mmCIF file of C-alpha atoms in Angstrom:
data_model
loop_
_atom_site.group_PDB
_atom_site.id
_atom_site.type_symbol
_atom_site.label_atom_id
_atom_site.label_comp_id
_atom_site.label_asym_id
_atom_site.label_seq_id
_atom_site.Cartn_x
_atom_site.Cartn_y
_atom_site.Cartn_z
ATOM 1 C CA MET A 1 -0.014 -0.017 0.004
ATOM 2 C CA SER A 2 1.390 3.442 -0.858
ATOM 3 C CA LYS A 3 2.459 5.839 1.824
ATOM 4 C CA ILE A 4 2.347 8.883 -0.484
ATOM 5 C CA LYS A 5 -0.359 11.425 0.775
ATOM 6 C CA PRO A 6 -3.258 12.405 -1.695
ATOM 7 C CA SER A 7 -2.954 15.667 -3.438
ATOM 8 C CA LYS A 8 -4.708 18.625 -1.990
ATOM 9 C CA GLY A 9 -5.494 20.371 -5.313
ATOM 10 C CA ALA A 10 -8.637 22.415 -6.371
ATOM 11 C CA PRO A 11 -11.553 20.116 -7.615
ATOM 12 C CA TYR A 12 -11.451 21.839 -11.056
ATOM 13 C CA ALA A 13 -9.630 24.683 -12.958
ATOM 14 C CA ARG A 14 -10.795 27.626 -14.828
ATOM 15 C CA ILE A 15 -9.411 30.503 -16.958
ATOM 16 C CA VAL A 16 -9.353 33.604 -14.538
ATOM 17 C CA GLY A 17 -7.594 36.238 -16.514
ATOM 18 C CA VAL A 18 -6.463 37.003 -20.152
ATOM 19 C CA GLY A 19 -4.173 39.565 -21.684
ATOM 20 C CA GLY A 20 -2.690 40.222 -25.049
ATOM 21 C CA TYR A 21 0.052 42.164 -26.782
ATOM 22 C CA ARG A 22 0.328 43.252 -30.475
ATOM 23 C CA PRO A 23 3.513 44.965 -31.783
ATOM 24 C CA THR A 24 3.127 48.553 -32.534
ATOM 25 C CA ARG A 25 4.014 48.202 -36.292
ATOM 26 C CA VAL A 26 1.105 47.380 -38.400
ATOM 27 C CA VAL A 27 2.015 45.787 -41.729
ATOM 28 C CA PRO A 28 -0.506 45.984 -44.634
ATOM 29 C CA ASN A 29 -0.531 43.590 -47.504
ATOM 30 C CA GLU A 30 1.107 46.217 -49.822
ATOM 31 C CA VAL A 31 4.345 45.834 -47.899
ATOM 32 C CA ILE A 32 4.182 41.961 -48.532
ATOM 33 C CA LEU A 33 3.431 42.529 -52.228
ATOM 34 C CA GLU A 34 6.946 44.425 -52.667
ATOM 35 C CA LYS A 35 8.466 40.989 -52.484
ATOM 36 C CA ILE A 36 6.014 38.574 -54.190
ATOM 37 C CA ASP A 37 4.016 38.392 -57.253
ATOM 38 C CA SER A 38 0.456 38.458 -55.889
ATOM 39 C CA SER A 39 -2.187 40.794 -55.307
ATOM 40 C CA ASP A 40 -4.151 42.332 -52.209
ATOM 41 C CA GLU A 41 -7.308 40.611 -53.398
ATOM 42 C CA TRP A 42 -5.693 37.294 -53.664
ATOM 43 C CA ILE A 43 -4.237 37.547 -50.122
ATOM 44 C CA ARG A 44 -7.523 38.572 -48.715
ATOM 45 C CA SER A 45 -9.641 35.919 -50.493
ATOM 46 C CA ARG A 46 -7.190 33.103 -49.823
ATOM 47 C CA SER A 47 -6.507 33.784 -46.238
ATOM 48 C CA GLY A 48 -8.828 36.692 -44.956
ATOM 49 C CA ILE A 49 -5.598 38.607 -43.959
ATOM 50 C CA GLU A 50 -5.536 42.288 -44.238
ATOM 51 C CA THR A 51 -2.824 43.477 -41.969
ATOM 52 C CA ARG A 52 -0.537 41.793 -39.525
ATOM 53 C CA HIS A 53 1.917 42.976 -36.735
ATOM 54 C CA TRP A 54 5.405 42.834 -36.896
ATOM 55 C CA ALA A 55 7.804 43.296 -33.768
ATOM 56 C CA SER A 56 10.621 45.793 -33.660
ATOM 57 C CA PRO A 57 13.828 44.694 -32.102
ATOM 58 C CA GLU A 58 12.745 45.930 -28.683
ATOM 59 C CA GLU A 59 9.746 43.660 -28.930
ATOM 60 C CA THR A 60 11.368 40.565 -27.932
ATOM 61 C CA VAL A 61 9.596 37.240 -27.097
ATOM 62 C CA ALA A 62 10.250 38.079 -23.455
ATOM 63 C CA ALA A 63 9.107 41.625 -23.833
ATOM 64 C CA MET A 64 5.797 40.854 -25.388
ATOM 65 C CA SER A 65 5.122 37.975 -23.033
ATOM 66 C CA ILE A 66 5.681 40.120 -19.993
ATOM 67 C CA GLU A 67 3.287 42.913 -21.560
ATOM 68 C CA ALA A 68 0.546 40.287 -22.228
ATOM 69 C CA SER A 69 1.187 38.600 -18.847
ATOM 70 C CA GLY A 70 0.930 41.639 -16.729
ATOM 71 C CA LYS A 71 -2.514 42.304 -18.347
ATOM 72 C CA ALA A 72 -3.627 38.775 -17.605
ATOM 73 C CA ILE A 73 -2.343 38.909 -14.001
ATOM 74 C CA ALA A 74 -4.233 42.145 -13.568
ATOM 75 C CA ASP A 75 -7.433 40.755 -15.220
ATOM 76 C CA ALA A 76 -7.224 37.799 -12.716
ATOM 77 C CA GLY A 77 -6.908 40.153 -9.811
ATOM 78 C CA ILE A 78 -4.190 38.388 -8.242
ATOM 79 C CA ASP A 79 -0.440 39.110 -7.214
ATOM 80 C CA ALA A 80 2.300 37.711 -9.481
ATOM 81 C CA ARG A 81 3.649 35.932 -6.326
ATOM 82 C CA GLN A 82 0.637 33.770 -6.325
ATOM 83 C CA ILE A 83 1.652 31.996 -9.638
ATOM 84 C CA GLY A 84 3.076 28.821 -9.129
ATOM 85 C CA ALA A 85 4.187 27.902 -12.669
ATOM 86 C CA VAL A 86 4.749 29.659 -16.030
ATOM 87 C CA VAL A 87 4.502 27.799 -19.108
ATOM 88 C CA VAL A 88 5.486 29.458 -22.300
ATOM 89 C CA SER A 89 4.577 27.883 -25.860
ATOM 90 C CA THR A 90 6.773 29.165 -28.696
ATOM 91 C CA VAL A 91 8.825 28.126 -31.509
ATOM 92 C CA SER A 92 10.610 31.466 -32.135
ATOM 93 C CA HIS A 93 12.803 31.815 -29.041
ATOM 94 C CA PHE A 94 16.082 30.989 -30.543
ATOM 95 C CA SER A 95 18.269 30.458 -27.444
ATOM 96 C CA GLN A 96 17.982 26.563 -26.914
ATOM 97 C CA THR A 97 18.523 27.164 -23.199
ATOM 98 C CA PRO A 98 17.652 28.420 -20.641
ATOM 99 C CA ALA A 99 13.862 28.514 -21.441
ATOM 100 C CA ILE A 100 12.618 31.860 -21.830
ATOM 101 C CA ALA A 101 9.919 30.924 -19.244
ATOM 102 C CA THR A 102 12.453 31.341 -16.569
ATOM 103 C CA GLU A 103 13.216 34.996 -17.492
ATOM 104 C CA ILE A 104 9.571 35.817 -17.804
ATOM 105 C CA ALA A 105 8.816 34.314 -14.397
ATOM 106 C CA ASP A 106 11.622 36.441 -12.718
ATOM 107 C CA LYS A 107 10.721 39.706 -14.454
ATOM 108 C CA LEU A 108 6.993 39.394 -13.378
ATOM 109 C CA GLY A 109 8.134 38.956 -9.878
ATOM 110 C CA THR A 110 6.735 35.648 -9.301
ATOM 111 C CA ASP A 111 8.180 33.595 -5.951
ATOM 112 C CA LYS A 112 10.407 31.324 -7.863
ATOM 113 C CA ALA A 113 7.507 29.729 -9.932
ATOM 114 C CA ALA A 114 8.266 26.638 -11.847
ATOM 115 C CA ALA A 115 9.014 27.914 -15.455
ATOM 116 C CA PHE A 116 9.316 25.994 -18.761
ATOM 117 C CA ASP A 117 8.862 26.207 -22.353
ATOM 118 C CA ILE A 118 6.812 23.715 -24.853
ATOM 119 C CA SER A 119 7.100 23.505 -28.525
ATOM 120 C CA ALA A 120 3.762 22.273 -29.970
ATOM 121 C CA GLY A 121 3.245 24.883 -32.681
ATOM 122 C CA CYS A 122 0.000 26.228 -33.278
ATOM 123 C CA ALA A 123 -1.511 23.849 -30.881
ATOM 124 C CA GLY A 124 0.702 25.050 -28.099
ATOM 125 C CA PHE A 125 -1.722 27.148 -26.260
ATOM 126 C CA GLY A 126 -4.112 24.122 -25.804
ATOM 127 C CA TYR A 127 -1.099 21.818 -24.600
ATOM 128 C CA GLY A 128 -0.225 24.554 -21.977
ATOM 129 C CA LEU A 129 -3.704 24.988 -20.980
ATOM 130 C CA THR A 130 -4.076 21.190 -20.303
ATOM 131 C CA LEU A 131 -0.753 21.081 -18.311
ATOM 132 C CA ALA A 132 -2.094 24.066 -16.319
ATOM 133 C CA LYS A 133 -5.216 22.385 -15.497
ATOM 134 C CA GLY A 134 -3.489 19.344 -14.264
ATOM 135 C CA MET A 135 -1.162 21.010 -12.157
ATOM 136 C CA ILE A 136 -3.993 23.045 -10.350
ATOM 137 C CA VAL A 137 -6.264 19.953 -9.820
ATOM 138 C CA GLU A 138 -2.998 18.014 -8.831
ATOM 139 C CA GLY A 139 -2.127 20.597 -6.087
ATOM 140 C CA SER A 140 1.390 21.377 -7.317
ATOM 141 C CA ALA A 141 0.233 25.181 -8.185
ATOM 142 C CA GLU A 142 -2.581 27.412 -7.155
ATOM 143 C CA TYR A 143 -2.188 29.665 -10.205
ATOM 144 C CA VAL A 144 -0.421 28.977 -13.557
ATOM 145 C CA LEU A 145 0.467 31.512 -16.280
ATOM 146 C CA VAL A 146 0.155 30.060 -19.839
ATOM 147 C CA ILE A 147 1.613 32.056 -22.647
ATOM 148 C CA GLY A 148 1.652 31.897 -26.400
ATOM 149 C CA VAL A 149 4.213 34.063 -28.012
ATOM 150 C CA GLU A 150 5.787 34.297 -31.352
ATOM 151 C CA ARG A 151 8.107 36.508 -33.467
ATOM 152 C CA LEU A 152 7.207 34.514 -36.706
ATOM 153 C CA SER A 153 8.600 37.666 -38.827
ATOM 154 C CA ASP A 154 11.927 36.247 -37.897
ATOM 155 C CA LEU A 155 11.073 32.878 -39.522
ATOM 156 C CA THR A 156 9.213 34.299 -42.758
ATOM 157 C CA ASP A 157 10.603 34.072 -46.093
ATOM 158 C CA LEU A 158 9.381 37.276 -47.548
ATOM 159 C CA GLU A 159 9.910 35.720 -51.140
ATOM 160 C CA ASP A 160 7.993 32.663 -50.598
ATOM 161 C CA ARG A 161 4.601 33.421 -52.145
ATOM 162 C CA ALA A 162 2.972 30.559 -50.332
ATOM 163 C CA THR A 163 3.696 31.850 -46.816
ATOM 164 C CA ALA A 164 5.223 35.302 -46.830
ATOM 165 C CA PHE A 165 1.710 37.051 -46.256
ATOM 166 C CA LEU A 166 0.605 34.563 -43.474
ATOM 167 C CA PHE A 167 2.627 35.180 -40.386
ATOM 168 C CA GLY A 168 2.361 37.721 -37.781
ATOM 169 C CA ASP A 169 4.098 38.565 -34.237
ATOM 170 C CA GLY A 170 2.307 38.770 -30.785
ATOM 171 C CA ALA A 171 1.719 37.250 -27.273
ATOM 172 C CA GLY A 172 -1.329 36.116 -25.517
ATOM 173 C CA ALA A 173 -1.698 34.843 -21.930
ATOM 174 C CA VAL A 174 -3.948 33.487 -19.540
ATOM 175 C CA VAL A 175 -4.032 32.849 -15.819
ATOM 176 C CA VAL A 176 -5.630 29.463 -14.909
ATOM 177 C CA GLY A 177 -6.736 29.107 -11.368
ATOM 178 C CA PRO A 178 -8.909 26.960 -8.936
ATOM 179 C CA SER A 179 -12.486 26.516 -9.754
ATOM 180 C CA ARG A 180 -15.624 24.939 -7.877
ATOM 181 C CA GLU A 181 -17.183 23.673 -10.932
ATOM 182 C CA PRO A 182 -15.885 22.344 -14.217
ATOM 183 C CA ALA A 183 -14.690 25.188 -16.601
ATOM 184 C CA ILE A 184 -12.079 23.488 -18.547
ATOM 185 C CA GLY A 185 -13.283 20.423 -20.390
ATOM 186 C CA PRO A 186 -11.371 17.349 -21.413
ATOM 187 C CA THR A 187 -8.747 17.966 -23.936
ATOM 188 C CA VAL A 188 -8.868 15.994 -27.319
ATOM 189 C CA TRP A 189 -5.223 16.213 -28.474
ATOM 190 C CA GLY A 190 -2.869 14.239 -30.571
ATOM 191 C CA SER A 191 -0.303 14.179 -33.189
ATOM 192 C CA GLU A 192 0.181 12.742 -36.704
ATOM 193 C CA GLY A 193 3.888 12.756 -37.192
ATOM 194 C CA ASP A 194 3.602 11.036 -40.614
ATOM 195 C CA LYS A 195 2.321 14.342 -42.025
ATOM 196 C CA ALA A 196 5.355 16.350 -40.287
ATOM 197 C CA GLU A 197 6.685 17.487 -43.774
ATOM 198 C CA THR A 198 3.600 19.538 -44.633
ATOM 199 C CA ILE A 199 4.791 22.270 -42.108
ATOM 200 C CA LYS A 200 8.534 22.505 -41.275
ATOM 201 C CA GLN A 201 11.472 24.713 -41.097
ATOM 202 C CA THR A 202 13.375 24.865 -44.268
ATOM 203 C CA VAL A 203 16.618 23.671 -42.801
ATOM 204 C CA SER A 204 17.646 22.594 -39.297
ATOM 205 C CA TRP A 205 19.840 24.848 -37.139
ATOM 206 C CA ASP A 206 22.837 22.368 -37.221
ATOM 207 C CA THR A 207 22.508 21.709 -41.014
ATOM 208 C CA TYR A 208 22.459 25.611 -41.526
ATOM 209 C CA ALA A 209 25.501 26.187 -39.244
ATOM 210 C CA ALA A 210 27.391 23.143 -40.719
ATOM 211 C CA GLU A 211 26.720 23.863 -44.424
ATOM 212 C CA GLY A 212 27.020 27.643 -44.340
ATOM 213 C CA HIS A 213 23.607 28.450 -45.803
ATOM 214 C CA THR A 214 23.368 32.234 -46.565
ATOM 215 C CA LYS A 215 19.463 32.212 -46.406
ATOM 216 C CA PHE A 216 18.210 32.114 -42.855
ATOM 217 C CA PRO A 217 15.664 29.104 -41.982
ATOM 218 C CA ALA A 218 12.160 29.956 -42.498
ATOM 219 C CA ILE A 219 8.749 28.185 -42.025
ATOM 220 C CA THR A 220 7.515 26.534 -45.168
ATOM 221 C CA GLN A 221 4.252 24.352 -45.698
ATOM 222 C CA GLU A 222 2.430 22.384 -48.256
ATOM 223 C CA GLY A 223 -0.726 24.775 -48.291
ATOM 224 C CA GLN A 224 -3.311 22.487 -50.023
ATOM 225 C CA ALA A 225 -2.206 19.443 -47.986
ATOM 226 C CA VAL A 226 -2.530 21.391 -44.709
ATOM 227 C CA PHE A 227 -5.875 22.956 -45.730
ATOM 228 C CA ARG A 228 -7.500 19.579 -46.406
ATOM 229 C CA TRP A 229 -6.177 18.172 -43.135
ATOM 230 C CA ALA A 230 -7.372 21.069 -41.056
ATOM 231 C CA VAL A 231 -10.749 21.371 -42.692
ATOM 232 C CA PHE A 232 -11.796 17.571 -42.655
ATOM 233 C CA GLU A 233 -9.742 16.164 -39.803
ATOM 234 C CA MET A 234 -9.864 19.175 -37.207
ATOM 235 C CA ALA A 235 -13.709 19.355 -37.586
ATOM 236 C CA LYS A 236 -13.942 15.960 -36.399
ATOM 237 C CA VAL A 237 -11.531 16.663 -33.407
ATOM 238 C CA ALA A 238 -13.545 19.846 -32.572
ATOM 239 C CA GLN A 239 -16.756 17.799 -32.439
ATOM 240 C CA GLN A 240 -14.998 15.226 -30.235
ATOM 241 C CA ALA A 241 -14.162 18.093 -27.703
ATOM 242 C CA LEU A 242 -17.857 19.069 -27.685
ATOM 243 C CA ASP A 243 -18.972 15.532 -26.925
ATOM 244 C CA ALA A 244 -16.231 15.124 -24.332
ATOM 245 C CA ALA A 245 -17.497 18.150 -22.544
ATOM 246 C CA GLY A 246 -21.164 17.258 -23.016
ATOM 247 C CA ILE A 247 -21.939 20.377 -24.862
ATOM 248 C CA THR A 248 -24.022 20.470 -28.174
ATOM 249 C CA PRO A 249 -23.559 23.097 -30.839
ATOM 250 C CA ASP A 250 -26.657 24.755 -29.692
ATOM 251 C CA GLU A 251 -25.233 25.264 -26.188
ATOM 252 C CA LEU A 252 -22.153 26.935 -27.496
ATOM 253 C CA ASP A 253 -21.681 30.759 -27.196
ATOM 254 C CA VAL A 254 -18.230 31.245 -28.760
ATOM 255 C CA PHE A 255 -15.913 29.314 -31.205
ATOM 256 C CA ILE A 256 -12.156 30.316 -31.105
ATOM 257 C CA PRO A 257 -10.062 28.316 -33.467
ATOM 258 C CA HIS A 258 -6.447 28.760 -34.353
ATOM 259 C CA GLN A 259 -6.306 31.686 -36.774
ATOM 260 C CA ALA A 260 -4.531 30.001 -39.557
ATOM 261 C CA ASN A 261 -6.711 30.818 -42.524
ATOM 262 C CA VAL A 262 -10.463 32.425 -42.571
ATOM 263 C CA ARG A 263 -11.395 29.847 -45.359
ATOM 264 C CA ILE A 264 -10.474 26.991 -42.746
ATOM 265 C CA ILE A 265 -12.301 28.792 -39.923
ATOM 266 C CA ASP A 266 -15.518 29.167 -42.147
ATOM 267 C CA SER A 267 -15.379 25.654 -43.400
ATOM 268 C CA MET A 268 -15.069 24.168 -39.897
ATOM 269 C CA VAL A 269 -18.216 26.314 -38.875
ATOM 270 C CA LYS A 270 -20.082 24.757 -41.600
ATOM 271 C CA THR A 271 -18.966 21.137 -40.942
ATOM 272 C CA LEU A 272 -19.853 21.783 -37.260
ATOM 273 C CA LYS A 273 -23.102 23.108 -38.202
ATOM 274 C CA LEU A 274 -22.788 25.880 -35.668
ATOM 275 C CA PRO A 275 -25.850 28.038 -35.072
ATOM 276 C CA GLU A 276 -25.542 31.609 -36.115
ATOM 277 C CA HIS A 277 -25.633 32.789 -32.543
ATOM 278 C CA VAL A 278 -22.288 31.363 -32.039
ATOM 279 C CA THR A 279 -19.708 34.101 -31.994
ATOM 280 C CA VAL A 280 -16.690 33.045 -34.118
ATOM 281 C CA ALA A 281 -13.197 34.614 -33.821
ATOM 282 C CA ARG A 282 -11.712 35.857 -37.021
ATOM 283 C CA ASP A 283 -8.830 37.959 -35.425
ATOM 284 C CA ILE A 284 -6.713 36.775 -38.520
ATOM 285 C CA ARG A 285 -7.903 39.554 -40.556
ATOM 286 C CA THR A 286 -5.746 42.198 -38.699
ATOM 287 C CA THR A 287 -3.350 39.834 -36.654
ATOM 288 C CA GLY A 288 -2.346 37.106 -39.204
ATOM 289 C CA ASN A 289 -1.343 33.659 -38.053
ATOM 290 C CA THR A 290 0.577 34.041 -34.797
ATOM 291 C CA SER A 291 0.739 30.356 -34.071
ATOM 292 C CA ALA A 292 0.738 29.611 -30.234
ATOM 293 C CA ALA A 293 -0.627 33.185 -29.737
ATOM 294 C CA SER A 294 -3.551 33.251 -32.000
ATOM 295 C CA ILE A 295 -6.031 31.580 -29.430
ATOM 296 C CA PRO A 296 -5.403 33.739 -26.419
ATOM 297 C CA LEU A 297 -4.958 36.934 -28.635
ATOM 298 C CA ALA A 298 -8.442 36.165 -30.370
ATOM 299 C CA MET A 299 -9.995 35.560 -26.966
ATOM 300 C CA GLU A 300 -8.599 38.672 -25.544
ATOM 301 C CA ARG A 301 -9.918 40.626 -28.378
ATOM 302 C CA LEU A 302 -13.446 38.916 -28.231
ATOM 303 C CA LEU A 303 -13.747 39.831 -24.616
ATOM 304 C CA ALA A 304 -12.306 43.413 -24.937
ATOM 305 C CA THR A 305 -14.755 44.455 -27.822
ATOM 306 C CA GLY A 306 -17.802 42.953 -26.138
ATOM 307 C CA GLU A 307 -18.367 40.064 -28.890
ATOM 308 C CA ALA A 308 -17.934 37.550 -25.958
ATOM 309 C CA LYS A 309 -18.512 38.023 -22.522
ATOM 310 C CA SER A 310 -17.454 36.562 -19.049
ATOM 311 C CA GLY A 311 -19.210 33.126 -18.377
ATOM 312 C CA ASP A 312 -19.746 32.337 -22.209
ATOM 313 C CA THR A 313 -18.973 28.869 -23.031
ATOM 314 C CA ALA A 314 -16.457 28.682 -25.748
ATOM 315 C CA LEU A 315 -14.823 25.836 -27.922
ATOM 316 C CA VAL A 316 -11.005 26.471 -28.636
ATOM 317 C CA ILE A 317 -8.963 24.255 -31.198
ATOM 318 C CA GLY A 318 -5.421 24.720 -32.214
ATOM 319 C CA PHE A 319 -3.614 22.717 -34.994
ATOM 320 C CA GLY A 320 -0.452 22.958 -36.907
ATOM 321 C CA ALA A 321 3.229 21.894 -37.423
ATOM 322 C CA GLY A 322 3.912 18.313 -36.290
ATOM 323 C CA LEU A 323 1.256 17.753 -37.136
ATOM 324 C CA VAL A 324 -0.291 18.331 -33.671
ATOM 325 C CA TYR A 325 -3.700 19.333 -32.348
ATOM 326 C CA ALA A 326 -5.575 20.142 -29.076
ATOM 327 C CA ALA A 327 -9.106 21.165 -28.599
ATOM 328 C CA THR A 328 -11.214 21.731 -25.438
ATOM 329 C CA VAL A 329 -14.391 23.574 -24.267
ATOM 330 C CA VAL A 330 -13.792 26.298 -21.574
ATOM 331 C CA THR A 331 -15.791 28.891 -19.700
ATOM 332 C CA LEU A 332 -14.552 32.393 -20.429
ATOM 333 C CA PRO A 333 -13.098 34.431 -17.719
#
């Protein structure tokens, strides 16, 4: 018989605060068109993107994260010293070690919070949210800060007609805390590594260094293959998350999918047969694809504009490089 005492965590977990940061520079499609043979109309019709934000040298991964996190902590009404763990999802922090989460935890003024980075691409926020829920229910932290942050402008090939217009920079953060009732549903997540080649870095860092490449590594993707996978497979995952939470489409208030492409979003809405009353995040129009940051940024904007409100039931789903995915139903803070 085990001598280990049972955990003393909360019965459930919930999102209690949200914050976002978008870099000050707004980049319209006209800037992208300086390097590729395309048109504003083509970019808008294919992706829905009109503008995106690109970070300045001062708007680092850490700096953007700290700005977004400060807003989330204030929104949650807690002190940074109450945060027991900081989880950062990013693919654009270029130092292998230490984790950028440790710097963020320190500069926010946490009391030696556990801190680590995860790499799960555009599904990273969902992965982090699931880890945070587990820590709170298990009892290893009372509050967990989950950050999705990217400077994808550093990994964009501006001469690649298929991807040059897609990516933006920014940071989104949520504070996850204890709850007396279920407010974060079961996560439906997974990976399909056999499709990893469809979204990837053009060349690995070791190859880049060893072979003396003159062109900096960038993100590339097979657009049609990714589109088909996202539309057909991720709609199934989204439905599974609704089923796992015991929620029907009619009971849903908000849909916050990864902001990859407005056509993917619209197709998922149609496949899921979401009622007209469901508010759908289309933050991609002015923010672009910010990978791990896209869901919390879209959530923050919906709440700030009043399109969504506290207590709404929202379906969130992220999907991307790996290929990885994560979907769950949450109650908005």
